Amino acid sequence: MHKIILDTDPGIDDAQAIAFALAHPEIELLGLTTIFGNAEIDITTNNALTILNVMRAELVPVFKGADKPLQIDRFPAPDFVHGADGLGNVKDQLLSDLSEVKAHSSQSTAAEWIVAMANESPKEITLVAIGPLTNLAEAILLDPDLPSKVKQVVVMGGVHKAKGNVSPVAEANFINDPHAADIVCRQNWPLSIIGLDVTMEIALTESRLEELRTSAGRVGEFLWHTSQYYLDFYSSLEVLAPTERACAMHDASALAYLVRPELFQFSKGSACVIESGPAMGQFILGDQSDNYFLSTWRNRPSCQIATQVDSEAVLELFSKTLSLFSY
Ligand code: RIB
Ligand code: CA
């Protein structure tokens, strides 16, 4: 059983990931920590609560996290991708169908709760981060020994050989807080990065969402509605392979890796994230066998970033898992 804390900026594809985490029998979702990113922090936190309510998981605690990056100014929220409400501009319409919102957010901050949980259950908890990495970095700043106390870390973010989605070289979660991303990448903990090299290959088609609409109860219905705006955005880009409308299933792919790691292939090495300038947010993987002259590259621990994926198997896993929702 994977006991996870899911650090998230809901977000349309974050909602898909939360659904997967709740439904998969080998995942125990201990709680959500929220972060700015796809929308401002109050919106992403409210979205987390709404999603848990839709999914009848009101007992899962929610901890509000950082409202801005560690050092840079916050980029404007990408309302052209996720809508002004972060959920495809259908939240108000869907909320009118919901009973009273029962989930509530807790007093501790996201970073404080991550630290407390890791201290309570050393080496048992997996951190899965699918938004900007500020909360994880703040947790490390609070407790520099945190890396020795978590089981593993899985991050959706970054890009290795493929193109960026915010700049030629940068992916959104990494560029949103490059200092935090670099802190996370230079810790001595088992870190697996699921970036755009693979997530842009995992095309969630309109017909698969239609199937979920009928097979996954009100969760499928909710994801179908929220995903329409996201499908429009990705269709306008024409970057995904399918001939029908489809969107990149970024965030749920990190959880697919957690339960089915054999579906992914990786490159390993020491890594850094560029913190400023035109290459801000770029992820760079060094060769561990090289003893680089530049001191910042010495003694960086190893991590792995996904380079290939069996995308059809990941999508099948997603559909099969979500079909376990019976309400
Ligand atoms: O680049 C993809 C990531 O950025 C995903 O986490 C998505 O939710 C967006 O915020
Ligand atoms: Ca996200």
mmCIF file with all atom_site columns, C-alpha atoms in Angstrom, residues 1-2 17-29 255-256 258-260 317-318 320-322 324-325:
data_model
loop_
_atom_site.group_PDB
_atom_site.id
_atom_site.type_symbol
_atom_site.label_atom_id
_atom_site.label_alt_id
_atom_site.label_comp_id
_atom_site.label_asym_id
_atom_site.label_entity_id
_atom_site.label_seq_id
_atom_site.pdbx_PDB_ins_code
_atom_site.Cartn_x
_atom_site.Cartn_y
_atom_site.Cartn_z
_atom_site.occupancy
_atom_site.B_iso_or_equiv
_atom_site.pdbx_formal_charge
_atom_site.auth_seq_id
_atom_site.auth_comp_id
_atom_site.auth_asym_id
_atom_site.auth_atom_id
_atom_site.pdbx_PDB_model_num
ATOM 1  C CA . MET A 1 1   ? 0.000   0.000  0.000   1.00 0.00 ? 1   MET A CA 1
ATOM 2  C CA . HIS A 1 2   ? 1.351   3.441  -0.927  1.00 0.00 ? 2   HIS A CA 1
ATOM 3  C CA . ALA A 1 17  ? -5.160  12.695 -10.407 1.00 0.00 ? 17  ALA A CA 1
ATOM 4  C CA . ILE A 1 18  ? -7.107  13.106 -7.152  1.00 0.00 ? 18  ILE A CA 1
ATOM 5  C CA . ALA A 1 19  ? -9.783  10.773 -8.538  1.00 0.00 ? 19  ALA A CA 1
ATOM 6  C CA . PHE A 1 20  ? -7.151  8.193  -9.418  1.00 0.00 ? 20  PHE A CA 1
ATOM 7  C CA . ALA A 1 21  ? -5.558  8.424  -5.956  1.00 0.00 ? 21  ALA A CA 1
ATOM 8  C CA . LEU A 1 22  ? -8.915  7.957  -4.238  1.00 0.00 ? 22  LEU A CA 1
ATOM 9  C CA . ALA A 1 23  ? -9.970  5.018  -6.390  1.00 0.00 ? 23  ALA A CA 1
ATOM 10 C CA . HIS A 1 24  ? -6.793  2.962  -6.665  1.00 0.00 ? 24  HIS A CA 1
ATOM 11 C CA . PRO A 1 25  ? -6.789  0.090  -4.155  1.00 0.00 ? 25  PRO A CA 1
ATOM 12 C CA . GLU A 1 26  ? -3.013  0.287  -3.592  1.00 0.00 ? 26  GLU A CA 1
ATOM 13 C CA . ILE A 1 27  ? -3.059  3.991  -2.685  1.00 0.00 ? 27  ILE A CA 1
ATOM 14 C CA . GLU A 1 28  ? -3.999  5.415  0.684   1.00 0.00 ? 28  GLU A CA 1
ATOM 15 C CA . LEU A 1 29  ? -4.520  9.165  0.288   1.00 0.00 ? 29  LEU A CA 1
ATOM 16 C CA . LEU A 1 255 ? 0.285   8.220  -9.723  1.00 0.00 ? 255 LEU A CA 1
ATOM 17 C CA . ALA A 1 256 ? 0.288   5.679  -12.544 1.00 0.00 ? 256 ALA A CA 1
ATOM 18 C CA . LEU A 1 258 ? 3.666   4.966  -8.396  1.00 0.00 ? 258 LEU A CA 1
ATOM 19 C CA . VAL A 1 259 ? 1.534   1.856  -8.846  1.00 0.00 ? 259 VAL A CA 1
ATOM 20 C CA . ARG A 1 260 ? 2.937   0.597  -12.172 1.00 0.00 ? 260 ARG A CA 1
ATOM 21 C CA . LEU A 1 317 ? -4.979  1.818  -16.000 1.00 0.00 ? 317 LEU A CA 1
ATOM 22 C CA . PHE A 1 318 ? -6.595  5.239  -15.555 1.00 0.00 ? 318 PHE A CA 1
ATOM 23 C CA . LYS A 1 320 ? -9.946  0.828  -15.139 1.00 0.00 ? 320 LYS A CA 1
ATOM 24 C CA . THR A 1 321 ? -9.133  2.571  -11.843 1.00 0.00 ? 321 THR A CA 1
ATOM 25 C CA . LEU A 1 322 ? -11.757 5.285  -12.224 1.00 0.00 ? 322 LEU A CA 1
ATOM 26 C CA . LEU A 1 324 ? -14.081 1.503  -9.558  1.00 0.00 ? 324 LEU A CA 1
ATOM 27 C CA . PHE A 1 325 ? -16.136 4.561  -8.516  1.00 0.00 ? 325 PHE A CA 1
#
